[in-house]
Coordinates of C-alpha atoms in Angstrom, one line a residue:
X59 CA -2.0 1.7 9.8
X60 CA -3.7 4.3 7.5
X61 CA -4.7 6.4 10.4
X62 CA -1.2 6.3 11.9
X63 CA 0.4 7.2 8.6
X64 CA -2.0 10.1 8.2
X65 CA -1.2 11.2 11.7
X66 CA 2.5 11.1 11.0
X67 CA 2.1 13.1 7.8
X68 CA 0.2 15.9 9.6
X69 CA 2.7 15.8 12.5
X70 CA 5.6 15.9 10.1
X71 CA 4.3 18.9 8.2
X72 CA 3.5 20.6 11.5
X73 CA 7.1 20.0 12.8
X74 CA 8.7 21.4 9.7
X75 CA 6.6 24.5 9.9
X76 CA 7.3 24.8 13.6
X77 CA 11.0 24.5 13.2
X78 CA 11.0 27.0 10.4
X79 CA 9.1 29.5 12.5
X80 CA 11.4 29.0 15.5
X81 CA 14.5 29.6 13.3
X82 CA 13.0 32.7 11.8
X83 CA 12.4 33.9 15.4
X84 CA 16.0 33.1 16.4
X85 CA 17.6 34.7 13.3
X86 CA 18.4 38.4 13.9
X87 CA 15.9 40.4 11.9
X88 CA 12.2 40.9 11.8
X89 CA 9.2 38.8 10.8
X90 CA 8.2 41.7 8.5
X91 CA 11.3 41.0 6.4
X92 CA 11.5 37.2 6.5
X93 CA 7.9 36.1 6.1
X94 CA 7.4 37.8 2.6
X95 CA 10.8 36.7 1.5
X96 CA 10.4 33.1 2.4
X97 CA 6.7 32.6 1.9
X98 CA 6.7 31.2 -1.6
X99 CA 10.0 29.3 -1.3
X100 CA 8.8 27.7 1.9
X101 CA 5.6 26.5 0.2
X102 CA 7.7 24.9 -2.6
X103 CA 10.1 23.4 0.0
X104 CA 7.2 21.9 1.9
X105 CA 5.7 20.4 -1.3
X106 CA 9.1 19.0 -2.2
X107 CA 9.5 17.6 1.3
X108 CA 6.2 15.9 1.1
X109 CA 6.7 14.5 -2.4
X110 CA 10.1 13.0 -1.6
X111 CA 8.8 11.6 1.7
X112 CA 5.9 9.8 -0.2
X113 CA 8.2 8.3 -2.9
X114 CA 10.8 7.2 -0.3
X115 CA 7.9 5.5 1.7
X116 CA 8.8 7.4 4.8
X117 CA 5.2 7.6 5.9
X118 CA 4.8 3.8 5.7
X119 CA 7.1 3.1 8.7
X120 CA 4.3 1.8 10.8
X121 CA 4.3 -1.5 9.0
X122 CA 7.9 -2.0 10.2
X123 CA 8.9 -3.7 13.5
X124 CA 12.6 -3.0 13.7
X125 CA 14.0 0.4 14.6
X126 CA 16.5 0.4 11.8
X127 CA 13.8 -0.3 9.2
X128 CA 11.9 2.7 10.6
X129 CA 14.9 5.0 10.6
X130 CA 16.2 4.1 7.1
X131 CA 13.4 5.7 4.9
X132 CA 13.5 8.8 7.1
X133 CA 17.2 9.3 6.7
X134 CA 17.0 8.5 2.9
X135 CA 14.2 11.0 2.2
X136 CA 15.8 13.7 4.2
X137 CA 19.3 13.1 2.7
X138 CA 17.7 13.5 -0.8
X139 CA 16.0 16.7 0.3
X140 CA 19.3 18.0 1.8
X141 CA 21.3 17.1 -1.3
X142 CA 18.9 18.8 -3.7
X143 CA 18.6 21.9 -1.6
X144 CA 22.4 22.1 -1.2
X145 CA 22.8 21.8 -5.0
X146 CA 20.3 24.5 -5.6
X147 CA 21.8 26.7 -2.8
X148 CA 25.4 26.5 -3.9
X149 CA 25.1 25.5 -7.5
X150 CA 22.8 28.3 -8.5
X151 CA 24.1 30.8 -5.8
X152 CA 20.8 31.3 -3.9
X153 CA 22.7 33.2 -1.2
X154 CA 19.9 35.6 -0.5
X155 CA 18.4 32.9 1.7
X156 CA 19.8 32.2 5.2
X157 CA 21.7 29.0 5.5
X158 CA 20.7 28.8 9.2
X159 CA 17.1 28.8 8.3
X160 CA 17.3 26.5 5.3
X161 CA 19.6 23.8 6.5
X162 CA 18.6 24.3 10.2
X163 CA 15.0 23.4 9.2
X164 CA 16.1 20.2 7.5
X165 CA 18.4 19.2 10.3
X166 CA 16.2 19.9 13.3
X167 CA 13.1 18.4 11.5
X168 CA 15.1 15.2 10.9
X169 CA 16.1 15.1 14.6
X170 CA 12.4 15.6 15.7
X171 CA 11.2 12.9 13.3
X172 CA 13.8 10.4 14.7
X173 CA 12.7 11.4 18.2
X174 CA 9.0 10.6 17.4
X175 CA 10.1 7.3 15.8
X176 CA 12.1 6.4 19.0
X177 CA 9.0 7.1 21.1
X178 CA 6.8 5.0 18.9
X179 CA 9.3 2.1 18.8
X180 CA 9.6 2.2 22.6
X181 CA 5.9 2.1 22.9
X182 CA 5.6 -0.8 20.4
X183 CA 8.4 -2.7 22.1
X184 CA 6.9 -2.0 25.6
X185 CA 3.4 -3.1 24.5
X186 CA 4.8 -6.5 23.5
X187 CA 6.8 -6.8 26.8
X188 CA 3.7 -5.8 28.8
X189 CA 1.5 -8.4 27.0
X190 CA 4.0 -11.1 27.9
X191 CA 4.4 -9.9 31.4
X192 CA 0.6 -9.7 32.0
X193 CA 0.1 -13.2 30.8
X194 CA 2.9 -14.7 32.8
X195 CA 3.3 -12.7 36.0
X196 CA -0.1 -11.3 36.8
X197 CA -1.8 -14.7 37.1
X198 CA 0.9 -15.7 39.5
X199 CA 0.1 -12.7 41.7
X200 CA -3.6 -13.3 41.1
X201 CA -3.3 -16.9 42.3
X202 CA -1.4 -15.8 45.3
X203 CA -4.0 -13.3 46.3
X204 CA -6.8 -15.9 46.0
X205 CA -4.8 -18.5 48.0
X206 CA -4.2 -15.9 50.7
X207 CA -7.8 -14.9 50.8
X208 CA -9.3 -18.4 51.1
X209 CA -10.2 -19.2 54.6
X210 CA -9.5 -15.6 55.7
X211 CA -11.6 -14.6 58.7
X212 CA -14.4 -12.1 58.1
X213 CA -12.6 -9.7 60.4
X214 CA -9.8 -9.3 57.8
X215 CA -12.3 -7.6 55.5
X216 CA -13.1 -4.9 58.0
X217 CA -11.0 -1.8 59.0
X218 CA -10.5 -3.1 62.5
X219 CA -8.7 -6.2 61.3
X220 CA -5.6 -7.4 63.3
X221 CA -2.1 -6.6 62.2
X222 CA -1.0 -8.8 59.2
X223 CA 2.5 -8.9 57.8
X224 CA 3.1 -9.1 54.0
X225 CA 4.2 -12.6 52.9
X226 CA 7.6 -13.4 51.6
X227 CA 6.2 -13.9 48.2
X228 CA 4.7 -10.4 48.2
X229 CA 8.0 -9.0 49.5
X230 CA 10.1 -10.6 46.8
X231 CA 7.6 -9.5 44.1
X232 CA 7.5 -5.9 45.2
X233 CA 11.2 -5.5 45.9
X234 CA 12.1 -7.0 42.5
X235 CA 9.9 -4.5 40.7
X236 CA 10.0 -1.4 42.9
X237 CA 13.0 -1.8 45.2
X238 CA 13.5 -2.1 49.0
X239 CA 12.6 1.5 49.9
X240 CA 9.3 1.3 48.0
X241 CA 8.5 -2.0 49.7
X242 CA 9.2 -0.5 53.2
X243 CA 6.8 2.4 52.4
X244 CA 4.0 0.0 51.2
X245 CA 4.6 -2.4 54.0
X246 CA 3.9 0.3 56.6
X247 CA 0.4 0.5 55.3
X248 CA -0.2 -3.2 54.9
X249 CA 0.7 -3.8 58.5
X250 CA -2.5 -2.0 59.4
X251 CA -4.4 -5.0 58.2
X252 CA -5.5 -4.3 54.7
X253 CA -5.3 -8.0 53.6
X254 CA -6.2 -9.8 51.4
X255 CA -4.2 -7.9 48.7
X256 CA -3.7 -8.2 45.0
X257 CA -0.3 -7.2 43.6
X258 CA -0.1 -6.3 39.9
X259 CA 2.4 -4.8 37.5
X260 CA 0.2 -3.8 34.6
X261 CA -1.0 -0.9 32.4
X262 CA -4.0 -2.9 31.1
X263 CA -7.5 -2.2 32.5
X264 CA -8.4 -5.8 31.5
X265 CA -6.2 -7.2 34.3
X266 CA -8.3 -5.3 36.9
X267 CA -11.7 -6.0 35.3
X268 CA -10.8 -9.7 35.4
X269 CA -10.8 -9.7 39.2
X270 CA -13.7 -10.5 41.5
X271 CA -15.7 -7.6 43.0
X272 CA -15.1 -6.7 46.7
X273 CA -12.7 -9.6 47.2
X274 CA -9.4 -7.9 47.7
X275 CA -9.0 -5.3 50.5
X276 CA -6.1 -3.6 48.7
X277 CA -4.8 -3.4 45.2
X278 CA -1.1 -2.6 44.5
X279 CA 0.0 -1.8 41.0
X280 CA 3.8 -1.5 40.5
X281 CA 3.5 0.0 37.0
X282 CA 3.6 3.8 36.8
X283 CA 0.3 5.3 35.7
X284 CA 2.1 7.4 33.1
X285 CA 2.0 4.4 30.8
X286 CA -1.8 3.7 31.2
X287 CA -3.7 4.8 28.1
X288 CA -6.9 5.9 29.9
X289 CA -6.0 6.7 33.5
X290 CA -9.4 7.5 34.7
X291 CA -11.0 4.3 33.3
X292 CA -8.2 2.3 35.0
X293 CA -8.9 4.1 38.3
X294 CA -12.6 3.6 37.9
X295 CA -12.0 -0.2 37.4
X296 CA -9.9 -0.3 40.6
X297 CA -12.7 1.5 42.5
X298 CA -15.2 -1.0 41.3
X299 CA -13.2 -3.9 42.5
X300 CA -12.5 -2.6 46.0
X301 CA -15.0 -2.4 48.9
X302 CA -15.7 0.9 50.6
X303 CA -12.5 1.9 52.6
X304 CA -10.3 -0.4 50.4
X305 CA -6.9 0.9 49.4
X306 CA -5.2 1.5 46.0
X307 CA -1.5 1.9 45.8
X308 CA 0.4 3.0 42.6
X309 CA 3.1 5.4 41.4
X310 CA 3.7 8.2 39.0
X311 CA 6.6 10.1 37.5
X312 CA 5.3 13.6 37.8
X313 CA 6.2 16.6 35.6
X314 CA 8.2 18.1 38.5
X315 CA 10.2 14.9 38.9
X316 CA 10.7 14.6 35.2
X317 CA 12.0 18.2 34.9
X318 CA 14.4 17.8 37.7
X319 CA 15.7 14.5 36.2
X320 CA 16.3 16.1 32.8
X321 CA 18.0 19.2 34.2
X322 CA 20.3 17.1 36.4
X323 CA 21.1 14.5 33.7
X324 CA 22.4 16.7 30.9
X325 CA 24.9 19.6 30.8
X326 CA 23.8 23.2 31.3
X327 CA 22.1 24.7 28.2
X328 CA 21.6 21.3 26.6
X329 CA 19.4 20.3 29.5
X330 CA 17.1 23.2 28.9
X331 CA 17.0 22.6 25.2
X332 CA 16.0 19.0 25.8
X333 CA 13.4 20.0 28.4
X334 CA 12.0 22.6 26.0
X335 CA 11.2 20.0 23.4
X336 CA 9.9 17.6 26.1
X337 CA 7.6 20.4 27.2
X338 CA 6.4 21.0 23.6
X339 CA 5.7 17.3 22.8
X340 CA 4.7 15.9 26.2
X341 CA 2.9 18.8 27.8
X342 CA 1.7 21.3 25.2
X343 CA 0.7 19.2 22.1
X344 CA -1.4 16.7 24.1
X345 CA -3.6 19.6 25.3
X346 CA -4.2 21.1 21.8
X347 CA -7.5 19.9 20.2
X348 CA -6.4 18.4 16.9
X349 CA -2.8 17.5 17.9
X350 CA -4.1 15.7 21.0
X351 CA -5.7 13.0 18.9
X352 CA -2.6 12.7 16.7
X353 CA -0.3 12.5 19.8
X354 CA -2.2 9.7 21.4
X355 CA -2.6 7.8 18.2
X356 CA 1.2 7.8 17.8
X357 CA 2.2 7.2 21.4
X358 CA -0.8 5.1 22.4
X359 CA -0.8 7.0 25.7
X360 CA 2.7 5.7 26.7
X361 CA 4.8 7.9 29.0
X362 CA 2.2 10.6 29.3
X363 CA 2.9 13.8 31.2
X364 CA 1.1 14.1 34.6
X365 CA 1.6 16.6 37.3
X366 CA 1.2 15.9 41.0
X367 CA -2.0 18.0 41.1
X368 CA -3.5 16.2 38.1
X369 CA -2.7 12.8 39.5
X370 CA -4.3 13.5 42.8
X371 CA -7.2 15.3 41.1
X372 CA -7.9 12.2 39.0
X373 CA -7.9 10.0 42.1
X374 CA -10.4 12.2 43.9
X375 CA -12.5 12.4 40.7
X376 CA -12.5 8.6 40.6
X377 CA -13.8 8.2 44.2
X378 CA -10.5 8.0 46.2
X379 CA -9.0 10.2 48.8
X380 CA -5.2 10.5 49.4
X381 CA -4.0 8.7 52.5
X382 CA -0.2 9.1 52.0
X383 CA 2.4 9.8 49.3
X384 CA 6.2 9.7 49.1
X385 CA 8.8 10.3 46.4
X386 CA 11.0 7.2 46.1
X387 CA 13.7 6.6 43.4
X388 CA 12.3 9.1 40.8
X389 CA 8.7 8.1 41.3
X390 CA 5.9 9.4 43.5
X391 CA 4.1 6.6 45.3
X392 CA 0.6 7.2 46.6
X393 CA -1.8 5.4 48.9
X394 CA -5.5 6.2 48.1
X395 CA -8.6 5.1 50.0
X396 CA -11.9 4.4 48.3
X397 CA -14.5 6.8 49.9
X398 CA -17.2 6.9 47.2
X399 CA -18.1 5.9 43.7
X400 CA -16.4 7.7 40.8
X401 CA -17.8 11.0 39.5
X402 CA -17.6 9.8 35.8
X403 CA -17.0 13.4 34.7
X404 CA -17.6 13.5 30.9
X405 CA -16.2 17.0 30.5
X406 CA -13.1 17.5 32.7
X407 CA -11.6 21.0 32.5
X408 CA -8.5 20.3 30.4
X409 CA -8.2 23.1 27.9
X410 CA -6.9 26.7 28.1
X411 CA -10.5 28.1 28.7
X412 CA -12.2 26.5 31.6
X413 CA -15.8 26.5 33.0
X414 CA -16.1 26.7 36.7
X415 CA -19.3 26.0 38.8
X416 CA -19.9 28.8 41.3
X417 CA -22.6 29.8 43.8
X418 CA -24.8 32.6 42.4
X419 CA -27.8 34.6 43.5
X420 CA -30.3 32.6 45.6
X421 CA -27.7 29.9 45.9
X422 CA -28.2 28.7 42.4
X423 CA -25.2 27.4 40.5
X424 CA -23.7 29.6 37.8
X425 CA -20.9 29.0 35.3
X426 CA -18.0 31.4 35.1
X427 CA -15.2 31.3 32.5
X428 CA -11.5 31.8 33.2
X429 CA -8.2 31.1 31.5
X430 CA -6.6 28.0 33.1
X431 CA -4.1 28.8 35.8
X432 CA -4.1 25.4 37.5
X433 CA -3.3 21.9 36.4
X434 CA -6.1 19.7 35.0
X435 CA -8.4 18.1 37.6
X436 CA -7.2 20.6 40.3
X437 CA -10.7 21.5 41.3
X438 CA -11.2 18.0 42.7
X439 CA -8.5 18.5 45.4
X440 CA -9.5 21.9 46.8
X441 CA -10.5 20.3 50.1
X442 CA -7.3 18.3 50.2
X443 CA -5.1 21.4 49.6
X444 CA -7.1 23.3 52.3
X445 CA -6.6 20.5 54.9
X446 CA -2.9 20.2 54.0
X447 CA -1.9 23.9 53.7
X448 CA -4.8 26.0 55.2
X449 CA -5.1 29.6 54.0
X450 CA -2.5 32.3 53.7
X451 CA -2.7 36.1 53.7
X452 CA -5.3 37.3 51.3
X453 CA -7.5 34.2 51.7
X454 CA -5.8 32.1 49.1
X455 CA -4.4 28.5 49.8
X456 CA -0.9 28.5 51.2
X457 CA 1.7 26.7 48.9
X458 CA -0.9 25.8 46.4
X459 CA 0.9 23.3 44.1
X460 CA -2.1 23.3 41.8
X461 CA -1.2 26.6 40.2
X462 CA 1.1 26.4 37.1
X463 CA 4.0 28.7 36.4
X464 CA 2.1 30.3 33.5
X465 CA -0.9 30.6 35.8
X466 CA 1.0 32.7 38.3
X467 CA 1.9 35.1 35.5
X468 CA -1.7 35.3 34.3
X469 CA -3.0 35.9 37.8
X470 CA -0.5 38.6 38.4
X471 CA -1.8 40.7 35.5
X472 CA -5.5 39.7 35.8
X473 CA -5.4 38.0 32.4
X474 CA -7.1 34.9 33.8
X475 CA -10.2 36.9 34.7
X476 CA -10.8 38.3 31.1
X477 CA -13.3 35.5 30.1
X478 CA -15.4 36.4 33.1
X479 CA -16.6 39.3 31.1
X480 CA -18.7 36.8 29.2
X481 CA -20.5 35.8 32.4
X482 CA -21.0 39.6 33.1
X483 CA -22.6 40.0 29.6
X484 CA -24.8 36.9 30.3
X485 CA -26.0 38.6 33.5
X486 CA -24.8 35.9 35.9
X487 CA -22.5 38.4 37.6
X488 CA -22.4 42.2 38.0
X489 CA -19.4 44.5 37.5
X490 CA -18.8 44.9 41.3
X491 CA -19.8 42.5 44.0
X492 CA -18.7 39.7 46.2
X493 CA -16.4 37.1 44.5
X494 CA -18.2 34.1 43.0
X495 CA -17.1 31.2 45.2
X496 CA -16.9 27.4 44.7
X497 CA -19.0 25.2 46.9
X498 CA -16.1 24.3 49.1
X499 CA -14.9 27.8 49.7
X500 CA -18.5 29.0 50.2
X501 CA -18.9 26.5 53.1
X502 CA -15.9 28.1 54.9
X503 CA -18.0 31.2 55.5
X504 CA -20.2 31.8 58.5
X505 CA -23.9 31.3 58.1
X506 CA -24.7 35.0 58.4
X507 CA -22.3 35.9 55.6
X508 CA -23.6 33.0 53.4
X509 CA -27.2 34.1 53.9
X510 CA -26.4 37.7 52.8
X511 CA -24.2 36.6 50.0
X512 CA -26.9 34.7 48.1
X513 CA -29.2 37.7 48.2
X514 CA -27.1 39.4 45.5
X515 CA -25.3 38.5 42.3
X516 CA -21.6 38.0 42.7
X517 CA -19.3 40.5 41.0
X518 CA -16.3 40.7 38.6
X519 CA -14.4 43.0 40.9
X520 CA -14.8 42.1 44.6
X521 CA -14.6 44.2 47.8
X522 CA -11.3 42.5 48.5
X523 CA -9.5 45.0 46.3
X524 CA -11.0 47.9 48.0
X525 CA -10.3 46.8 51.6
X526 CA -7.3 44.5 51.1
X527 CA -8.1 42.1 53.9
X528 CA -5.5 39.4 54.9
X529 CA -7.3 36.6 56.7
X530 CA -10.6 34.8 56.1
X531 CA -12.2 36.5 59.0
X532 CA -11.2 39.9 57.6
X533 CA -12.5 38.9 54.2
X534 CA -15.9 38.0 55.7
X535 CA -15.9 41.3 57.7
X536 CA -15.1 43.2 54.5
X537 CA -17.9 41.5 52.5
X538 CA -20.4 42.0 55.4
X539 CA -19.6 45.7 55.5
X540 CA -20.0 46.0 51.7
X541 CA -23.3 44.0 51.7
X542 CA -24.8 46.0 54.5
X543 CA -24.0 49.2 52.6
X544 CA -25.2 47.7 49.3
X545 CA -28.6 46.8 50.7
X546 CA -29.1 50.4 51.7
X547 CA -27.6 52.3 48.7
X548 CA -26.9 49.8 45.9
X549 CA -25.6 52.2 43.2
X550 CA -23.5 54.6 45.3
X551 CA -22.0 51.7 47.2
X552 CA -20.9 49.9 44.0
X553 CA -19.4 53.1 42.5
X554 CA -17.6 54.0 45.7
X555 CA -16.1 50.5 46.1
X556 CA -15.3 50.2 42.4
X557 CA -13.2 53.4 42.3
X558 CA -11.5 52.5 45.6
X559 CA -10.6 49.1 44.2
X560 CA -9.4 50.7 40.9
X561 CA -7.1 53.0 42.9
X562 CA -5.6 50.1 44.8
X563 CA -5.0 48.0 41.6
X564 CA -3.3 50.9 39.7
X565 CA -1.4 52.7 42.4
X566 CA -0.9 50.0 45.2
X567 CA -0.5 47.1 42.7
X568 CA -3.2 44.9 44.3
X569 CA -3.1 41.6 42.6
X570 CA -4.6 38.1 42.7
X571 CA -2.1 35.4 43.6

């Protein structure tokens, strides 16, 4: 409880400062005027806010179990703060300060505190419900799976097993939890003979670990993965229980679905206001180093934000490949096949600055640095995106859903490439040369081009911007032409190509997509 209270204190102070900064930004005027004027009063206000909150026991809400008992000290503390500030504002005529900034900070900070409490309470309530559900319902599904598996012919454990219908008990369980449409989608896959099956509705890794190894041919979980605290550990446990070729079926509410739901549910303007705060709390804060720990301490990982690309990437990282997916009733259901053991990646690329493994000189792996333009774990589904969408003009993946909205802007203005200057300073790449490629993209090239590529260091600015090729064959031809010239006249070739690329970037607006 001490850790949670400390986390709430830090979060509370951060929220007050954030709201204060946003209101200053909204208020007509300049930061140059407001910051010096409000600097000392804001420090006093923050100290007063913290003192009143301590004495009202606002930060001790985590020992409470009822929502009204959590809300009461928050409202009491903030009402005292509002009353004292109002007396000072109107009683002593402090009209030099903006009422929008002063009272707006109190009001919106209160609303955000109540929002955090609501999330925490729902998580607490949900944890109790889940514990009861796992104790009562999961064993029933477990027992059914074992009963179905006993006496099952060995052929049912192989891919060439005969068609087997889902039982009535399975049908009722899935329909009651997920609905008829979801059942029809899942049943299509089970009729291919993936019995025996285990049906769960759980967010606890324990309920997977408690199953026998290589016994069930398929595992269905009806609980969305957004509510699983450690998603990869859960996936790894499922992987460990399935035989090679076994199937895992689950669902997720992706960021794209969530955004669409919020924008449709609320009136115009209000919907974007609500989505803005959802984006801040659910998508931005969990990715910031210090705030990430505070966020997961408060929410316990409940209702986490996951994109489609991150979900699929986590599956591939954990040894699965995607067999099918479909959006049903506000959730994205996926069917994944076990194809290997998990990667157990201890350092997934999750932050703003990412490290990417690329093919360097002599085929040795090098590390290049870039600002993130894709969703986390996107590197694991490069082959999947290629098989689904192929390449478009310019050699990039067509309809690449891995790229974020912010990433498209960064790519348009080359901002994502700036950290690669560090790789240049280290000597892993040179200023001009063939683009450093991932292993998957490198394997798309012909053997002749690959052999010549690894004889030189890759470059920060590639021949692509000099020749502007459109297809992969044209890109390979452009690089072959550059490499042949480079082997004969290294310096003059690099200078010639560099200035040609610079001209295209400045005057023809050549950009990376």
